[in-house]
Coordinates of C-alpha atoms in Angstrom, one line a residue:
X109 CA 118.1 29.2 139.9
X110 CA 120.4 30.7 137.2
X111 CA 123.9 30.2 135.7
X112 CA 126.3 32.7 137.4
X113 CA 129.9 31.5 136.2
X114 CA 131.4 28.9 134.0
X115 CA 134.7 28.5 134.6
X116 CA 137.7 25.7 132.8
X117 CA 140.5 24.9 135.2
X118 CA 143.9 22.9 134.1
X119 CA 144.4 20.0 135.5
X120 CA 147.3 17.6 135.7
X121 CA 146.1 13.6 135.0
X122 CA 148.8 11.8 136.1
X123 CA 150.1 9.6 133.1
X124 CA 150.0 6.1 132.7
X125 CA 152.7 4.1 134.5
X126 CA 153.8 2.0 132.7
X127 CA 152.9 3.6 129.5
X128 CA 151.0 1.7 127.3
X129 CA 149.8 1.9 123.4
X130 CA 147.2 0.6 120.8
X131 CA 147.4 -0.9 117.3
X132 CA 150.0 0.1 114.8
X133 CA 149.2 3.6 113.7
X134 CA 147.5 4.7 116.6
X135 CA 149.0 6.7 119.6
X136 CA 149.4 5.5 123.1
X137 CA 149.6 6.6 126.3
X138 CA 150.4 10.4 126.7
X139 CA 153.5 11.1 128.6
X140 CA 152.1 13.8 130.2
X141 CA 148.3 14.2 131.5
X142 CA 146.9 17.0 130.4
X143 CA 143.5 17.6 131.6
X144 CA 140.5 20.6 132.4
X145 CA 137.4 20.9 134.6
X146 CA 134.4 22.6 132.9
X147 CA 133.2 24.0 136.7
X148 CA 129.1 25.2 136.4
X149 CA 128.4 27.6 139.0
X150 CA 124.9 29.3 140.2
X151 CA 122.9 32.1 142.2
X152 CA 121.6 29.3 144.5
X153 CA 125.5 27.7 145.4
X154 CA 124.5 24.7 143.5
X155 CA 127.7 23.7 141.4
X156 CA 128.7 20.7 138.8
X157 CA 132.0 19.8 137.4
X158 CA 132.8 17.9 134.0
X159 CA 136.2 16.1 133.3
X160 CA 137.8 16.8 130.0
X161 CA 141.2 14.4 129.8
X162 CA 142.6 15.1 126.2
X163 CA 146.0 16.1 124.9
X164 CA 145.4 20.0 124.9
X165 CA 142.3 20.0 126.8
X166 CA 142.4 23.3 128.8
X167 CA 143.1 25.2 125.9
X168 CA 140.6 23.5 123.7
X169 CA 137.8 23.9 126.1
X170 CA 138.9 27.4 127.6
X171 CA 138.6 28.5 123.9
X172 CA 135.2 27.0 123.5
X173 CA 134.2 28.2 126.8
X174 CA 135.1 31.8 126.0
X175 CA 134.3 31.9 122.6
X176 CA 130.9 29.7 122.7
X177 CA 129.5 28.0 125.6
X178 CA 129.7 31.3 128.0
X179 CA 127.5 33.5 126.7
X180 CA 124.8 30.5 125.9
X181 CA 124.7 29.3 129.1
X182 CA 125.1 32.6 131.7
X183 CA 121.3 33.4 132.7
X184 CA 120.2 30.0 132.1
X185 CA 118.5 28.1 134.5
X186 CA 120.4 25.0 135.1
X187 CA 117.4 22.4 135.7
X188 CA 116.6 22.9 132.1
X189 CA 119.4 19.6 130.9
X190 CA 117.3 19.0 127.7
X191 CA 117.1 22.5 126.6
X192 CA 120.6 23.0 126.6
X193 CA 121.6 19.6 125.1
X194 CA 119.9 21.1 122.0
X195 CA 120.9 24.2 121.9
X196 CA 125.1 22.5 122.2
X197 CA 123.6 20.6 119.3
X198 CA 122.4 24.0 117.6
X199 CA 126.1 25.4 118.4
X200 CA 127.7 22.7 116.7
X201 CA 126.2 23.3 113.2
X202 CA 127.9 26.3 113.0
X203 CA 131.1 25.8 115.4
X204 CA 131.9 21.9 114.6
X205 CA 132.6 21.3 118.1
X206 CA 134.9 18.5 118.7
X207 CA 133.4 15.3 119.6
X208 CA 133.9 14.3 123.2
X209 CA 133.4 18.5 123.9
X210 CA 129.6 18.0 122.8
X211 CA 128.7 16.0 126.4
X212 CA 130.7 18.5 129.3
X213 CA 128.0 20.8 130.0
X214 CA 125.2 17.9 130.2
X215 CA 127.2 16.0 132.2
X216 CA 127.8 18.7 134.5
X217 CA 124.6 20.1 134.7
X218 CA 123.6 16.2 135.6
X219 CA 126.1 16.4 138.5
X220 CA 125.3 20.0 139.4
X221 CA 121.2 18.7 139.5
X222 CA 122.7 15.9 141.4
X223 CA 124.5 17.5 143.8
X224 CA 121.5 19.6 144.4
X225 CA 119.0 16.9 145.0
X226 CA 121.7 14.8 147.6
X227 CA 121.7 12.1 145.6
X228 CA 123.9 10.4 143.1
X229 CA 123.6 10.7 139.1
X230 CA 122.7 7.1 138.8
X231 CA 119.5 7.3 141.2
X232 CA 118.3 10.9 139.6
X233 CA 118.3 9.5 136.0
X234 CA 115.9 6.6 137.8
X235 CA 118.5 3.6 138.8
X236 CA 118.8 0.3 137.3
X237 CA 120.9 -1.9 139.1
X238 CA 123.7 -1.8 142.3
X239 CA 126.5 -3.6 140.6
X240 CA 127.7 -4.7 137.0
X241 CA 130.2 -7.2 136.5
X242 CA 133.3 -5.8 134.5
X243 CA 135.6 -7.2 131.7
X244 CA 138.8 -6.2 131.5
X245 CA 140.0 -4.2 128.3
X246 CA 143.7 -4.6 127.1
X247 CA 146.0 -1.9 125.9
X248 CA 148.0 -3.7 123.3
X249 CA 150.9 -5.8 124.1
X250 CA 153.8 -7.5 122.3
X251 CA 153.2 -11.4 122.0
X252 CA 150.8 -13.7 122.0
X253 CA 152.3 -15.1 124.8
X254 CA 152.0 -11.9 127.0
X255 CA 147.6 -11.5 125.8
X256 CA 147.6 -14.9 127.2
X257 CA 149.2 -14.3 130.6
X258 CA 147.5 -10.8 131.2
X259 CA 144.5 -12.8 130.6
X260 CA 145.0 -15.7 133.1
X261 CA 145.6 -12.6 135.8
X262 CA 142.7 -10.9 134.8
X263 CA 140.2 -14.1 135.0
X264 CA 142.2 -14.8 138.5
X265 CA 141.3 -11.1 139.4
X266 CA 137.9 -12.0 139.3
X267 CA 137.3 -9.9 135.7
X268 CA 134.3 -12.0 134.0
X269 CA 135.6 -11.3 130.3
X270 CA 138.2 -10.5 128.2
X271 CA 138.3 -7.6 125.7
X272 CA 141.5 -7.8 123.3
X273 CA 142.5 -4.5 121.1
X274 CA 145.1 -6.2 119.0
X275 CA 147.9 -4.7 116.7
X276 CA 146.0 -4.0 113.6
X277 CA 146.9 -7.1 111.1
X278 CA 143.8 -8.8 110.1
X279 CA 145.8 -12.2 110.1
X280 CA 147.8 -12.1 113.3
X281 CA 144.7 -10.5 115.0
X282 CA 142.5 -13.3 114.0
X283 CA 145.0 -16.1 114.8
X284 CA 145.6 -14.4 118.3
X285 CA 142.1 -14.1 119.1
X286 CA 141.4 -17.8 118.3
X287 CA 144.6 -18.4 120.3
X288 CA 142.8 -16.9 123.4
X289 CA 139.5 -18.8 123.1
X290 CA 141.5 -22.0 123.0
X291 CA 143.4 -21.0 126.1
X292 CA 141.0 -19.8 128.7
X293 CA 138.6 -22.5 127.2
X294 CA 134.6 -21.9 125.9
X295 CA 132.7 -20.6 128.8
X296 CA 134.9 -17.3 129.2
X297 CA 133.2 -14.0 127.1
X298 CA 135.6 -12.8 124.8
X299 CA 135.2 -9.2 122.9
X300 CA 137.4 -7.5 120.2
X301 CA 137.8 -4.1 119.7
X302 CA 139.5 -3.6 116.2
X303 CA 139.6 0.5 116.9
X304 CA 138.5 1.1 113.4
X305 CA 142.2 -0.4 111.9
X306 CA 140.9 -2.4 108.9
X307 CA 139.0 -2.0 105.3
X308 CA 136.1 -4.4 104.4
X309 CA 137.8 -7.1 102.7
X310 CA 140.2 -7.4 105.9
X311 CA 137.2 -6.6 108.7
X312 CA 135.3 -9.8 107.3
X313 CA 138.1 -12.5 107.0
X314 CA 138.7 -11.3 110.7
X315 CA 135.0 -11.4 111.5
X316 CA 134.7 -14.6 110.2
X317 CA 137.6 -15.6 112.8
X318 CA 135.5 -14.8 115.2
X319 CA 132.6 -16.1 114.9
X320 CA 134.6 -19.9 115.0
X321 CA 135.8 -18.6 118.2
X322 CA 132.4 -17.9 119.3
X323 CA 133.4 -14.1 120.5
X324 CA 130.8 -12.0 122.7
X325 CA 131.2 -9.0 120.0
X326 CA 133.2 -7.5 117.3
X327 CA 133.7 -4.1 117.8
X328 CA 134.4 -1.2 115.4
X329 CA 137.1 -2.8 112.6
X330 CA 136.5 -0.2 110.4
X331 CA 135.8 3.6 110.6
X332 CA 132.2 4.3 111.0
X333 CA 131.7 6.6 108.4
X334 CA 130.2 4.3 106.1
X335 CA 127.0 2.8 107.1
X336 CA 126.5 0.4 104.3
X337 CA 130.3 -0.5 105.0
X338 CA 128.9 -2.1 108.3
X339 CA 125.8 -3.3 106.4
X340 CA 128.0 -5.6 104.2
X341 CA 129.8 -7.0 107.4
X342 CA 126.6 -7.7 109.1
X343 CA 125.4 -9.5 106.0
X344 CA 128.6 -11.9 105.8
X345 CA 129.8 -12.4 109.1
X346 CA 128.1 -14.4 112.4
X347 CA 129.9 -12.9 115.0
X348 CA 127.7 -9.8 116.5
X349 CA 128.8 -6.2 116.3
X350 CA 128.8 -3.3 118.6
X351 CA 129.3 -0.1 116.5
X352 CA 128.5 3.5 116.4
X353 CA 131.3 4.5 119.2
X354 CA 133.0 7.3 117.7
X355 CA 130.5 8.6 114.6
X356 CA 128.8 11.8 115.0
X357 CA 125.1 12.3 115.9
X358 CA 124.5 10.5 119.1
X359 CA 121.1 8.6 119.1
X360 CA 120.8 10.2 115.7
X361 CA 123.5 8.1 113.9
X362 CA 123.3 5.0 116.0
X363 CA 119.7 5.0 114.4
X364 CA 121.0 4.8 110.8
X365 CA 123.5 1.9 112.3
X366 CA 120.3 -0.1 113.5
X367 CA 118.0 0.6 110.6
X368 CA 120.4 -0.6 108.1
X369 CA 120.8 -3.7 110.3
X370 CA 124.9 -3.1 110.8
X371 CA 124.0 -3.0 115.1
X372 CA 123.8 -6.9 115.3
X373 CA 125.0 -6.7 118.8
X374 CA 123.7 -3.0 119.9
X375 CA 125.5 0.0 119.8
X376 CA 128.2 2.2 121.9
X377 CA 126.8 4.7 124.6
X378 CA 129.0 6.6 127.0
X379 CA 129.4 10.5 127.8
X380 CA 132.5 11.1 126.2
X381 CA 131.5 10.1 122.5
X382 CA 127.5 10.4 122.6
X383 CA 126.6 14.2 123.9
X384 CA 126.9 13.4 127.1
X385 CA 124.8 11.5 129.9
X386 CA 121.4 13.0 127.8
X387 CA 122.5 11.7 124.6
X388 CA 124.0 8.2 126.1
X389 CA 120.4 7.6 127.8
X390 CA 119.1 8.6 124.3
X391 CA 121.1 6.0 122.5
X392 CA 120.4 2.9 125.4
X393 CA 116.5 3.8 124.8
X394 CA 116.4 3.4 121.1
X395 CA 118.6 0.1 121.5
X396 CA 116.2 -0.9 123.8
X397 CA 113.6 -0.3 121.2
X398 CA 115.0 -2.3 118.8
X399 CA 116.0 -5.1 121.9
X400 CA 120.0 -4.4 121.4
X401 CA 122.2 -3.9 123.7
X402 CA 123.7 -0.2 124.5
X403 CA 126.9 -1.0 125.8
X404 CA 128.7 1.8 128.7
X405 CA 132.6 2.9 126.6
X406 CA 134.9 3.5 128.8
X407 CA 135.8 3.2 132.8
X408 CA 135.9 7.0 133.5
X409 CA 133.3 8.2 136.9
X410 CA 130.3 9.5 134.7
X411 CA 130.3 6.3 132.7
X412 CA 129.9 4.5 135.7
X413 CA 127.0 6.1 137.1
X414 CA 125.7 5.2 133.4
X415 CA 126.3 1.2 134.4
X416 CA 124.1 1.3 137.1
X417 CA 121.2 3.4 134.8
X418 CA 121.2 1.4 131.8
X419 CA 119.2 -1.6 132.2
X420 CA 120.7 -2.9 128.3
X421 CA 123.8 -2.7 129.0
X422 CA 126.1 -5.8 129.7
X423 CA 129.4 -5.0 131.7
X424 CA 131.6 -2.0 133.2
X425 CA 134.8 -1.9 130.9
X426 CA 137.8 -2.2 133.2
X427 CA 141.1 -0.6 131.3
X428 CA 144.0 -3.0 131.8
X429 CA 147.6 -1.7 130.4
X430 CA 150.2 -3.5 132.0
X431 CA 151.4 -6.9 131.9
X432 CA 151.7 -7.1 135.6
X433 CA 147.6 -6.8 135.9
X434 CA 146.4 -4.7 138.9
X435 CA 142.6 -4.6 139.4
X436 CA 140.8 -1.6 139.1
X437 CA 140.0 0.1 142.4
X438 CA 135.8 0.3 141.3
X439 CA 136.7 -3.5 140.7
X440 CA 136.1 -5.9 143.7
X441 CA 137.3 -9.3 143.9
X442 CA 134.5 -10.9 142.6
X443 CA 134.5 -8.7 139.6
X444 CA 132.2 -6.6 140.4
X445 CA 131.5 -2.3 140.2
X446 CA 129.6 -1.2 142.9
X447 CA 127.0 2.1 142.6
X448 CA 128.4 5.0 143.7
X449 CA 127.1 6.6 147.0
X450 CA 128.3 10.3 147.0
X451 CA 125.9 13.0 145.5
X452 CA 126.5 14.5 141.8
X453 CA 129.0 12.2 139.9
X454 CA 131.5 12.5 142.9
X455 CA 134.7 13.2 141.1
X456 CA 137.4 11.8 142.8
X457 CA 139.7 14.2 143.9
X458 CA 142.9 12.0 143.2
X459 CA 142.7 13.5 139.9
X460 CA 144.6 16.4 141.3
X461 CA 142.7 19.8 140.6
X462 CA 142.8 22.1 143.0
X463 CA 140.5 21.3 146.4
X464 CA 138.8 24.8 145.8
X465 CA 136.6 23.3 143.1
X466 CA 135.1 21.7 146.1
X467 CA 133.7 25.2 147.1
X468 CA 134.2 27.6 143.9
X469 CA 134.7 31.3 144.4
X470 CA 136.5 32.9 141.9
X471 CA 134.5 35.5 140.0
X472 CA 133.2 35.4 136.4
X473 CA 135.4 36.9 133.5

């Protein structure tokens, strides 16, 4: 079997309704979704598709595609996933690729092998489990008040934790968060996500905030460029941290995160951010080497094939970004994700690209 075409196709996401937004000097919800398929074609009619949702994503991959990833991967044989995550790897040391571009072609070669073998992603890379339990993962709202209702709906939903991302200020962070445990009471798992908002000096006093509210995990205050930065944390704070979610290196860096004892929790794996399905699998077995956690990021379709695959990880994260709380539609009402069935990683097609990626037949450039 061999490559034939590579393809990117536009895509419209629809945007968020309502919008929503993170802490203070991060941007929210785009107003318009603008989205691409990487689409993997071969001699045999075997075929795998990859999801790239970013502001500018067609034209960012189509360039890539063009300038880079065609020529590597026409005349390959598509069965060979581990070769090509190195060689993307190899590509990158000249071309910096951008971060969440480093996984497409793994994942879709994953669903492409998937596809091909009639069975869904999860079961090819071995199967853990049928069903996670998920926590639902704010957006950021205005009050105090309005964390503590979207909570209540959530834990009424049948969600089995809470994951706050807050507005940035290491003070009114910390007093909302205790303001949460207090309210839903002791036995509920509460997580905090500080998306990388705060210095040291700010990242502990919050820390230390959360360990008296006895939270699940603290997850990346503080950029994750600085290893020893995390070091000091881990030293002088109880509360358990998740890190290495949006550093470079895959497995490669969470390693440094673990070695230098920063990973008191475990460490982020997911497609979008860590090379992929190969290199997410990569990072849950070294956690699991070092008995850590590898917790899935993000609630998008390939991630949740990596829930059911990953026996060290904990939950499914379930975005919530409205203050009228609607459970999402992977989410039963008991809280739990289900395995998917469908072959491949089953896209959905709701996403609205064309219904010809279903059976591809324009012609190579």
């Amino acid at each position: 079997m061999k490559i034939t075409h590579v393809e990117v196709h536009r895509i419209d996401v629809p945007a968020a309704d309502p919008p929503f937004h993170w802490r203070h000097g991060l941007s929210g919800s785009a107003p318009v979704g603008d989205g691409a398929v990487l689409h993997i074609g071969t001699d045999e009619g075997a075929e795998g598709v990859a999801l790239f949702a970013r502001p500018g994503a067609a034209v960012t991959l189509r360039e890539l595609v063009d300038r880079v990833f065609r020529e590597e991967l026409l005349g390959a044989d598509p069965l060979r996933r581990e070769w090509l995550w190195h060689r993307v790897w190899e590509l990158d040391r000249i071309h910096e690729l951008p971060l969440p571009t480093l996984g497409l072609i793994d994942t879709a070669l994953w669903d492409l092998a998937a596809r091909a073998s009639g069975v869904p992603v999860w079961q090819l890379l071995g199967g853990f489990r049928e069903a996670i339990p998920a926590y639902a993962s704010t957006s950021t709202f205005a009050t105090t008040e309005e964390f503590l209702d979207v909570a209540d709906q959530c834990l009424a939903l049948g969600y089995h934790g809470i994951k706050l991302h807050a507005w940035g200020d290491a003070r009114r962070d910390a007093a909302l968060c205790q303001a949460l445990r207090a309210h839903v009471g002791p036995d509920v798992p509460l997580m905090y996500d500080g998306s990388a908002g705060f210095d040291l000096p700010d990242a502990i006093l919050l820390g230390r905030a959360l360990a008296e509210a006895d939270y699940l995990w603290y997850e990346e205050p503080m950029r994750e460029f600085s290893v020893s930065a995390y070091r000091q944390l881990a030293e002088r704070v109880d509360v358990p941290l998740l890190v290495a979610e949006t550093s470079d290196g895959a497995h490669m860096n969470s390693a440094d995160f673990i070695r230098a004892g920063a990973a008191t929790f475990g460490v982020r794996a997911g497609t979008t951010l860590r090379g992929g399905i190969t290199g997410a699998m990569r990072t849950a077995h070294l956690a699991d080497a070092y008995r850590l956690r590898a917790e899935v990021h993000g609630s998008d379709i390939p991630n949740h094939h990596l829930c059911m695959a990953i026996s060290n990880t904990t939950y499914y994260e379930s975005l919530v970004t409205a203050t009228t709380v609607v459970r999402e539609r992977h989410v039963d009402d008991r809280g739990l994700v289900r395995a998917p069935t469908g072959p491949g990683i089953a896209l959905p097609l709701d996403f609205g690209y064309p219904a010809a990626l279903e059976r591809f037949v324009e012609q190579p450039r």
